[in-house]
Coordinates of N, CA and C in Angstrom, one line a residue:
M1 N 104.7 57.1 29.9 CA 105.2 55.9 29.2 C 106.0 55.1 30.1
K2 N 105.8 53.8 30.1 CA 106.6 52.8 30.9 C 108.0 52.7 30.3
P3 N 109.0 52.8 31.2 CA 110.4 52.7 30.7 C 110.7 51.3 30.2
Y4 N 111.6 51.2 29.2 CA 112.1 49.9 28.7 C 113.0 49.3 29.7
Y5 N 113.7 50.1 30.4 CA 114.7 49.7 31.4 C 114.8 50.8 32.4
Q6 N 115.1 50.5 33.7 CA 115.3 51.5 34.7 C 116.1 51.0 35.9
D7 N 117.1 51.7 36.3 CA 117.7 51.4 37.6 C 117.9 52.7 38.3
D8 N 118.7 52.7 39.4 CA 118.8 53.9 40.2 C 119.5 55.1 39.4
A9 N 120.2 54.9 38.4 CA 120.9 55.9 37.7 C 120.4 56.2 36.3
V10 N 119.9 55.2 35.6 CA 119.6 55.3 34.1 C 118.2 54.8 33.8
T11 N 117.4 55.6 33.0 CA 116.1 55.2 32.5 C 116.2 55.2 31.0
I12 N 115.7 54.1 30.4 CA 115.7 54.0 28.9 C 114.2 53.9 28.4
Y13 N 113.9 54.7 27.4 CA 112.6 54.7 26.8 C 112.8 54.2 25.4
H14 N 111.9 53.3 25.0 CA 111.8 52.8 23.6 C 110.8 53.7 22.9
S15 N 111.2 54.8 22.2 CA 110.3 55.7 21.7 C 111.0 56.6 20.7
D16 N 110.2 57.4 20.0 CA 110.7 58.5 19.1 C 110.8 59.7 20.0
C17 N 112.0 60.3 20.0 CA 112.3 61.4 21.0 C 111.3 62.6 20.7
R18 N 110.9 62.8 19.5 CA 110.0 63.9 19.2 C 108.7 63.8 20.0
E19 N 108.3 62.6 20.3 CA 107.0 62.4 21.0 C 107.2 62.5 22.5
I20 N 108.3 62.0 23.0 CA 108.4 61.9 24.5 C 109.2 63.0 25.1
V21 N 110.1 63.7 24.4 CA 110.9 64.7 25.1 C 110.1 65.8 25.7
P22 N 109.0 66.3 25.0 CA 108.2 67.4 25.6 C 107.5 67.0 26.9
T23 N 107.4 65.7 27.2 CA 106.8 65.3 28.4 C 107.7 65.0 29.6
L24 N 109.0 65.2 29.4 CA 110.0 64.8 30.4 C 110.5 65.9 31.3
G25 N 110.2 67.1 31.0 CA 110.7 68.2 31.9 C 112.1 68.6 31.6
R26 N 112.8 69.2 32.6 CA 114.1 69.8 32.5 C 115.2 68.8 32.8
F27 N 116.4 69.1 32.2 CA 117.6 68.3 32.4 C 118.8 69.2 32.6
D28 N 119.8 68.7 33.2 CA 121.0 69.5 33.4 C 121.9 69.6 32.2
L29 N 121.8 68.6 31.3 CA 122.6 68.6 30.1 C 121.9 67.7 29.1
I30 N 121.8 68.2 27.8 CA 121.4 67.3 26.7 C 122.7 66.9 26.0
L31 N 123.0 65.7 26.0 CA 124.3 65.2 25.3 C 123.8 64.1 24.3
T32 N 124.1 64.3 23.1 CA 123.6 63.4 22.1 C 124.4 63.3 20.8
D33 N 124.3 62.2 20.2 CA 125.0 61.9 18.9 C 123.9 61.6 17.9
P34 N 123.2 62.6 17.3 CA 122.1 62.3 16.5 C 122.5 61.9 15.1
P35 N 121.5 61.5 14.2 CA 121.9 61.2 12.8 C 122.6 62.4 12.1
Y36 N 123.7 62.1 11.5 CA 124.5 63.1 10.8 C 123.8 63.3 9.4
E37 N 124.1 64.5 8.8 CA 123.7 64.7 7.4 C 125.0 64.4 6.6
I38 N 125.0 63.3 5.9 CA 126.1 63.0 5.1 C 125.6 62.3 3.8
S39 N 126.4 62.3 2.8 CA 126.0 61.6 1.6 C 126.6 60.2 1.6
T40 N 125.7 59.2 1.3 CA 126.2 57.8 1.2 C 126.0 57.3 -0.2
S41 N 125.9 58.2 -1.2 CA 125.7 57.8 -2.6 C 126.8 58.0 -3.5
G42 N 128.0 58.5 -2.9 CA 129.1 58.8 -3.8 C 129.7 57.5 -4.3
G43 N 130.5 57.7 -5.4 CA 131.1 56.6 -6.0 C 132.5 56.4 -5.5
G44 N 133.3 55.5 -6.2 CA 134.7 55.3 -5.7 C 134.7 54.5 -4.5
I45 N 136.0 54.5 -3.9 CA 136.2 53.8 -2.6 C 135.3 54.2 -1.5
G46 N 135.1 55.6 -1.4 CA 134.3 56.1 -0.3 C 132.8 55.6 -0.3
G47 N 132.3 55.5 -1.5 CA 130.9 55.1 -1.7 C 130.7 53.6 -1.4
R48 N 131.8 52.8 -1.4 CA 131.7 51.4 -1.1 C 132.0 51.0 0.3
R49 N 132.4 52.0 1.1 CA 132.8 51.7 2.5 C 131.6 51.0 3.3
Q50 N 131.9 50.0 4.0 CA 130.9 49.3 4.7 C 130.1 50.2 5.7
Y51 N 130.8 51.1 6.3 CA 130.2 52.0 7.3 C 129.1 52.8 6.6
L52 N 129.3 53.3 5.4 CA 128.3 54.1 4.7 C 127.2 53.2 4.2
K53 N 127.5 52.0 3.9 CA 126.4 51.1 3.6 C 125.5 50.8 4.8
D54 N 126.1 50.7 5.9 CA 125.4 50.3 7.2 C 124.4 51.4 7.6
I55 N 124.8 52.7 7.3 CA 124.0 53.8 7.8 C 123.0 54.4 6.8
K56 N 123.2 54.0 5.5 CA 122.3 54.6 4.5 C 120.8 54.3 4.8
G57 N 120.1 55.4 4.8 CA 118.7 55.4 5.1 C 118.3 55.1 6.6
F58 N 119.4 55.0 7.4 CA 119.2 54.7 8.9 C 119.6 55.9 9.7
T59 N 120.8 56.3 9.6 CA 121.3 57.5 10.4 C 122.1 58.5 9.6
D60 N 121.7 58.6 8.3 CA 122.4 59.6 7.5 C 121.6 60.7 7.0
G61 N 120.4 60.9 7.6 CA 119.5 61.9 7.1 C 119.3 63.1 8.0
G62 N 120.1 63.3 9.0 CA 120.0 64.4 9.9 C 118.9 64.2 10.9
F63 N 118.5 65.3 11.6 CA 117.5 65.3 12.6 C 116.9 66.7 12.7
D64 N 115.8 66.8 13.5 CA 115.1 68.0 13.7 C 115.9 68.8 14.8
E65 N 116.7 69.7 14.4 CA 117.6 70.4 15.3 C 116.8 71.3 16.3
S66 N 115.6 71.6 16.1 CA 114.8 72.5 17.0 C 114.6 71.8 18.3
I67 N 114.8 70.5 18.4 CA 114.6 69.8 19.7 C 115.5 70.3 20.7
L68 N 116.6 70.9 20.3 CA 117.6 71.5 21.3 C 117.2 72.8 21.9
D69 N 116.3 73.5 21.2 CA 116.0 74.9 21.6 C 115.4 75.0 23.0
A70 N 114.8 74.0 23.5 CA 114.1 74.1 24.8 C 115.1 74.0 25.9
F71 N 116.4 73.8 25.6 CA 117.4 73.5 26.7 C 118.5 74.5 26.6
D72 N 119.0 74.9 27.7 CA 120.1 76.0 27.7 C 121.5 75.4 27.9
N73 N 121.6 74.0 28.0 CA 122.9 73.4 28.1 C 122.8 72.1 27.3
W74 N 123.4 72.2 26.1 CA 123.4 71.0 25.2 C 124.7 70.8 24.5
A75 N 125.1 69.6 24.3 CA 126.3 69.2 23.5 C 125.9 68.2 22.5
C76 N 126.2 68.5 21.2 CA 125.6 67.7 20.1 C 126.7 67.4 19.1
F77 N 127.0 66.1 19.0 CA 127.9 65.7 17.9 C 127.2 66.0 16.5
C78 N 128.0 66.3 15.5 CA 127.4 66.7 14.3 C 128.4 66.5 13.1
S79 N 127.9 66.5 11.9 CA 128.7 66.5 10.7 C 129.1 67.9 10.4
I80 N 130.1 68.1 9.5 CA 130.5 69.4 9.1 C 129.4 70.2 8.4
T81 N 128.4 69.5 7.8 CA 127.3 70.1 7.1 C 126.3 70.7 8.2
Q82 N 126.1 70.0 9.2 CA 125.2 70.4 10.3 C 125.8 71.5 11.2
M83 N 127.1 71.5 11.3 CA 127.8 72.4 12.2 C 127.4 73.9 12.1
P84 N 127.4 74.5 11.0 CA 127.1 75.9 10.9 C 125.7 76.2 11.5
R85 N 124.7 75.4 11.2 CA 123.3 75.6 11.8 C 123.3 75.4 13.3
L86 N 124.0 74.4 13.8 CA 124.0 74.2 15.2 C 124.8 75.4 15.9
I87 N 125.8 75.9 15.3 CA 126.5 77.0 15.9 C 125.6 78.2 16.0
Q88 N 124.8 78.5 14.9 CA 123.8 79.5 15.0 C 122.8 79.4 16.1
R89 N 122.4 78.1 16.4 CA 121.5 77.9 17.5 C 122.2 78.1 18.8
A90 N 123.5 77.8 18.9 CA 124.2 77.9 20.1 C 124.5 79.3 20.5
M91 N 124.6 80.2 19.5 CA 125.1 81.5 19.7 C 124.1 82.4 20.6
V92 N 122.9 81.9 20.9 CA 122.0 82.7 21.8 C 122.6 82.7 23.2
R93 N 123.6 81.9 23.5 CA 124.3 81.9 24.8 C 125.8 81.7 24.6
R94 N 126.5 81.3 25.5 CA 127.9 80.9 25.3 C 128.0 79.6 24.6
W95 N 129.1 79.4 23.8 CA 129.2 78.2 23.1 C 130.6 77.9 22.8
M96 N 130.9 76.6 22.4 CA 132.2 76.2 22.0 C 132.1 75.1 21.0
L97 N 133.0 75.1 20.1 CA 133.2 73.9 19.1 C 134.3 73.0 19.7
V98 N 134.0 71.8 20.0 CA 134.9 70.8 20.5 C 135.2 69.8 19.4
T99 N 136.4 69.4 19.3 CA 136.7 68.4 18.2 C 137.2 67.1 18.9
W100 N 136.8 66.0 18.2 CA 137.4 64.7 18.6 C 138.3 64.4 17.5
N101 N 139.6 64.3 17.8 CA 140.7 64.0 16.8 C 141.1 62.5 17.0
K102 N 140.8 61.7 15.9 CA 141.1 60.3 16.0 C 142.6 60.0 15.6
T103 N 143.2 59.2 16.4 CA 144.6 58.8 16.2 C 144.7 57.6 15.2
N104 N 143.5 57.0 14.8 CA 143.5 55.9 13.9 C 142.5 56.1 12.8
P105 N 142.4 57.2 12.1 CA 141.4 57.4 11.1 C 141.5 56.4 10.0
T106 N 140.3 56.2 9.3 CA 140.3 55.3 8.1 C 141.3 55.9 7.1
P107 N 142.2 55.1 6.6 CA 143.3 55.6 5.7 C 142.7 55.8 4.3
L108 N 141.7 56.8 4.2 CA 141.0 57.0 3.0 C 141.0 58.5 2.7
V109 N 141.6 59.0 1.7 CA 141.5 60.5 1.4 C 140.7 60.8 0.1
N110 N 140.8 60.0 -0.9 CA 140.0 60.2 -2.1 C 140.0 61.6 -2.6
G111 N 141.2 62.3 -2.6 CA 141.3 63.7 -3.0 C 141.0 64.7 -2.0
N112 N 140.8 64.3 -0.7 CA 140.4 65.2 0.3 C 141.3 65.0 1.6
Y113 N 140.9 65.7 2.7 CA 141.6 65.4 3.9 C 141.2 64.1 4.6
L114 N 142.0 63.6 5.5 CA 141.7 62.4 6.2 C 140.4 62.7 7.0
P115 N 139.6 61.6 7.2 CA 138.4 61.7 8.0 C 138.7 61.5 9.5
D116 N 139.6 62.4 10.0 CA 140.1 62.1 11.4 C 139.5 63.0 12.4
T117 N 138.5 63.8 12.1 CA 138.0 64.8 13.1 C 136.4 64.7 13.1
E118 N 135.9 64.7 14.3 CA 134.4 64.8 14.4 C 134.2 66.0 15.3
Y119 N 133.0 66.6 15.2 CA 132.7 67.9 15.9 C 131.6 67.8 16.9
I120 N 131.7 68.6 18.0 CA 130.7 68.6 19.0 C 130.5 70.1 19.3
V121 N 129.2 70.6 19.1 CA 128.9 71.9 19.4 C 128.3 71.9 20.8
H122 N 128.8 72.7 21.7 CA 128.4 72.8 23.1 C 127.8 74.2 23.4
S123 N 126.5 74.3 23.7 CA 125.9 75.5 24.0 C 125.6 75.5 25.5
F124 N 126.0 76.5 26.3 CA 125.9 76.5 27.7 C 125.7 77.9 28.3
P125 N 125.1 78.0 29.5 CA 124.8 79.3 30.1 C 126.1 79.8 30.7
S126 N 126.2 81.1 30.9 CA 127.3 81.7 31.6 C 127.5 81.1 33.0
G127 N 128.7 80.7 33.3 CA 129.0 80.0 34.5 C 128.6 78.5 34.5
G128 N 128.2 78.0 33.4 CA 127.7 76.7 33.3 C 128.6 75.5 33.1
L129 N 129.9 75.8 32.9 CA 130.9 74.7 32.7 C 131.3 74.1 34.1
C130 N 131.6 72.9 34.0 CA 132.0 72.1 35.2 C 133.4 71.6 35.0
G131 N 134.0 70.9 35.9 CA 135.3 70.2 35.8 C 136.4 71.2 35.9
G132 N 137.6 70.6 36.0 CA 138.8 71.4 36.2 C 139.5 71.7 34.9
Y133 N 140.8 72.0 35.0 CA 141.6 72.5 33.8 C 141.5 71.5 32.7
E134 N 141.7 70.2 32.9 CA 141.8 69.2 31.9 C 140.5 69.0 31.2
A135 N 139.4 69.2 31.9 CA 138.0 69.0 31.3 C 137.7 70.1 30.4
R136 N 138.4 71.3 30.5 CA 138.0 72.4 29.6 C 138.7 72.5 28.3
S137 N 139.5 71.5 28.0 CA 140.2 71.4 26.7 C 139.1 71.5 25.5
R138 N 139.5 72.1 24.4 CA 138.6 72.2 23.3 C 138.8 71.1 22.3
F139 N 139.7 70.1 22.6 CA 139.8 69.0 21.7 C 140.0 67.7 22.5
I140 N 139.6 66.6 21.9 CA 139.8 65.3 22.5 C 140.6 64.5 21.5
V141 N 141.7 63.8 22.0 CA 142.5 63.0 21.2 C 142.3 61.5 21.7
H142 N 141.7 60.7 20.9 CA 141.3 59.4 21.3 C 141.1 58.5 20.0
P143 N 141.5 57.3 20.0 CA 141.3 56.4 18.8 C 139.8 56.1 18.6
A144 N 139.4 55.9 17.4 CA 138.1 55.4 17.1 C 138.0 53.9 17.5
Q145 N 136.8 53.5 17.9 CA 136.6 52.0 18.2 C 136.5 51.2 16.9
Q146 N 137.0 50.0 17.0 CA 137.0 49.1 15.8 C 135.8 48.1 15.8
H147 N 135.3 47.8 17.0 CA 134.2 46.8 17.1 C 133.0 47.5 17.9
N148 N 132.1 48.1 17.1 CA 131.0 48.8 17.8 C 129.7 48.0 17.8
L149 N 128.9 48.4 18.8 CA 127.6 47.8 19.0 C 126.5 48.5 18.1
H150 N 126.9 49.7 17.6 CA 126.0 50.6 16.8 C 126.9 51.2 15.7
P151 N 126.4 51.4 14.5 CA 127.2 52.0 13.4 C 127.9 53.3 13.8
N152 N 127.2 54.1 14.6 CA 127.7 55.4 14.9 C 128.2 55.6 16.4
E153 N 128.5 54.5 17.0 CA 128.9 54.5 18.4 C 130.2 55.3 18.7
K154 N 130.2 56.1 19.7 CA 131.3 56.9 20.1 C 132.0 56.2 21.3
P155 N 133.3 56.3 21.5 CA 134.0 55.8 22.7 C 133.5 56.4 24.0
V156 N 133.4 55.6 25.0 CA 133.0 56.1 26.3 C 133.9 57.2 26.8
A157 N 135.2 57.2 26.5 CA 136.1 58.2 26.9 C 135.8 59.6 26.3
V158 N 135.3 59.6 25.0 CA 135.0 60.8 24.3 C 133.7 61.4 25.0
V159 N 132.7 60.6 25.2 CA 131.5 61.0 25.8 C 131.7 61.5 27.2
S160 N 132.6 60.8 27.9 CA 132.8 61.1 29.3 C 133.4 62.5 29.5
K161 N 134.2 62.9 28.5 CA 134.8 64.3 28.5 C 133.7 65.3 28.5
M162 N 132.7 65.2 27.7 CA 131.6 66.1 27.6 C 130.7 66.1 28.8
I163 N 130.6 64.9 29.4 CA 129.8 64.8 30.7 C 130.6 65.6 31.8
R164 N 131.9 65.4 31.9 CA 132.6 66.1 32.9 C 132.5 67.6 32.8
V165 N 132.6 68.1 31.6 CA 132.6 69.6 31.4 C 131.2 70.2 31.5
G166 N 130.2 69.3 31.2 CA 128.8 69.8 31.1 C 127.9 69.6 32.4
T167 N 128.4 68.7 33.3 CA 127.6 68.4 34.5 C 128.5 68.2 35.7
A168 N 127.8 68.4 36.9 CA 128.4 68.0 38.1 C 127.9 66.7 38.6
E169 N 128.6 66.0 39.5 CA 128.2 64.7 40.0 C 126.8 64.8 40.5
G170 N 126.0 63.8 40.2 CA 124.6 63.8 40.7 C 123.6 64.4 39.8
Q171 N 124.0 65.2 38.8 CA 123.1 65.8 37.8 C 122.6 64.8 36.8
T172 N 121.6 65.3 36.0 CA 120.9 64.3 35.1 C 121.1 64.8 33.7
I173 N 121.4 63.8 32.8 CA 121.6 64.0 31.4 C 120.5 63.4 30.6
L174 N 120.1 64.0 29.5 CA 119.2 63.4 28.5 C 119.9 63.2 27.2
D175 N 119.8 61.9 26.7 CA 120.3 61.6 25.3 C 119.1 61.2 24.5
P176 N 118.5 62.0 23.6 CA 117.4 61.6 22.8 C 117.6 60.7 21.6
F177 N 118.9 60.5 21.3 CA 119.3 59.6 20.3 C 120.3 58.6 20.9
A178 N 119.9 57.7 21.7 CA 120.8 57.0 22.6 C 121.6 55.9 21.9
G179 N 121.1 55.3 20.8 CA 121.9 54.2 20.2 C 122.1 53.1 21.2
S180 N 123.3 52.7 21.3 CA 123.7 51.5 22.2 C 123.9 51.9 23.6
G181 N 123.7 53.2 24.0 CA 123.7 53.6 25.4 C 125.0 54.1 25.9
T182 N 125.9 54.6 25.1 CA 127.2 55.1 25.6 C 127.0 56.2 26.6
T183 N 126.1 57.2 26.3 CA 125.9 58.3 27.2 C 125.5 57.8 28.6
G184 N 124.6 56.8 28.6 CA 124.1 56.2 29.9 C 125.2 55.5 30.6
R185 N 126.0 54.8 29.9 CA 127.2 54.0 30.5 C 128.2 55.0 31.1
A186 N 128.5 56.0 30.4 CA 129.5 57.0 30.9 C 128.9 57.8 32.0
A187 N 127.7 58.2 32.0 CA 127.0 58.9 33.1 C 127.0 58.1 34.3
K188 N 126.7 56.8 34.2 CA 126.6 55.9 35.4 C 128.0 55.8 36.0
D189 N 129.0 55.6 35.2 CA 130.4 55.4 35.6 C 130.9 56.7 36.4
L190 N 130.4 57.9 36.0 CA 130.8 59.1 36.5 C 129.9 59.7 37.6
G191 N 129.0 58.9 38.1 CA 128.1 59.3 39.2 C 127.1 60.3 38.8
R192 N 126.7 60.3 37.5 CA 125.5 61.1 37.1 C 124.3 60.2 36.8
K193 N 123.2 60.8 36.6 CA 122.0 60.1 36.1 C 121.7 60.4 34.7
A194 N 121.0 59.5 34.0 CA 120.7 59.7 32.6 C 119.4 59.1 32.2
V195 N 118.7 59.8 31.2 CA 117.5 59.3 30.6 C 117.9 59.2 29.1
L196 N 117.7 58.0 28.6 CA 118.0 57.6 27.2 C 116.7 57.3 26.4
I197 N 116.7 57.8 25.2 CA 115.6 57.5 24.3 C 116.1 56.9 23.0
E198 N 115.6 55.8 22.6 CA 116.0 55.1 21.4 C 114.8 54.5 20.7
R199 N 114.7 54.7 19.4 CA 113.5 54.3 18.7 C 113.7 52.8 18.2
E200 N 114.9 52.3 18.1 CA 115.1 51.0 17.6 C 115.3 50.0 18.8
E201 N 114.3 49.1 18.9 CA 114.3 48.2 20.1 C 115.6 47.4 20.3
K202 N 116.2 47.0 19.2 CA 117.4 46.2 19.3 C 118.5 46.9 20.0
Y203 N 118.5 48.3 19.8 CA 119.6 49.0 20.5 C 119.1 49.4 22.0
C204 N 117.9 49.4 22.2 CA 117.4 49.5 23.6 C 117.8 48.3 24.4
E205 N 117.7 47.2 23.8 CA 118.2 45.9 24.5 C 119.7 45.9 24.7
I206 N 120.4 46.4 23.7 CA 121.9 46.4 23.9 C 122.2 47.4 25.0
A207 N 121.6 48.6 25.0 CA 121.8 49.6 26.0 C 121.5 49.1 27.4
A208 N 120.4 48.4 27.5 CA 119.9 47.9 28.8 C 121.0 46.9 29.4
K209 N 121.5 46.1 28.5 CA 122.5 45.1 29.0 C 123.8 45.9 29.5
R210 N 124.1 47.0 28.8 CA 125.3 47.7 29.2 C 125.1 48.4 30.5
M211 N 123.9 48.9 30.8 CA 123.6 49.6 32.0 C 123.6 48.6 33.2
A212 N 123.3 47.3 32.9 CA 123.2 46.3 34.0 C 124.6 45.9 34.4
Q213 N 125.6 46.3 33.7 CA 127.0 45.9 34.1 C 127.4 46.7 35.4
E214 N 128.4 46.3 36.1 CA 128.9 47.0 37.2 C 129.5 48.3 36.8
V215 N 129.4 49.3 37.7 CA 130.0 50.6 37.4 C 131.5 50.5 37.2
L216 N 132.0 51.1 36.2 CA 133.5 51.0 35.9 C 134.2 52.1 36.5
T217 N 135.4 51.9 36.9 CA 136.3 52.9 37.5 C 137.1 53.5 36.4
L218 N 136.9 54.9 36.2 CA 137.6 55.6 35.1 C 138.8 56.3 35.6

């Protein structure tokens, strides 16, 4: 398949990952933020949040988790509903649950805890972690972005942490649910390579524009 965009560090494919991933070979890390399994049909304040309206029928139905099974080093953002199943998949080797703790969560409780934590399950082989002491922390403290290019976009700093702990400089990352290209942007800034797959062309275009920017110093 011809890439939608390609430079020395990043390749973007406009495709469904289920069709193209089996043709791409091996990668040093799978790092992805796939569709979460969450309910967008609740009533009250939560059911009316613009964010939930934006993702309903788009990125709220989960994903085929078996896509991860072919790889021995993967880090996957997930909802609390998906987390137990992903941990079961991760337990065939070493694994860790990493949390992203937001300093500016939506001030909405609706009888529950604040929505201030997101989860990342990292499955990795023995001796497979990279980075120094700071990269090995099990939690990330960073504010949520207020103006995103994609409804589920994660901050570059959050994604960068997982890249540092999951890869060494020069290695290659696959993101099969690339969205607006944050994984590619962070990989490029950190001296890694990345292959991004995104099925929505408008987000391929946004990602391509982000990749064309100069490398940022982190």
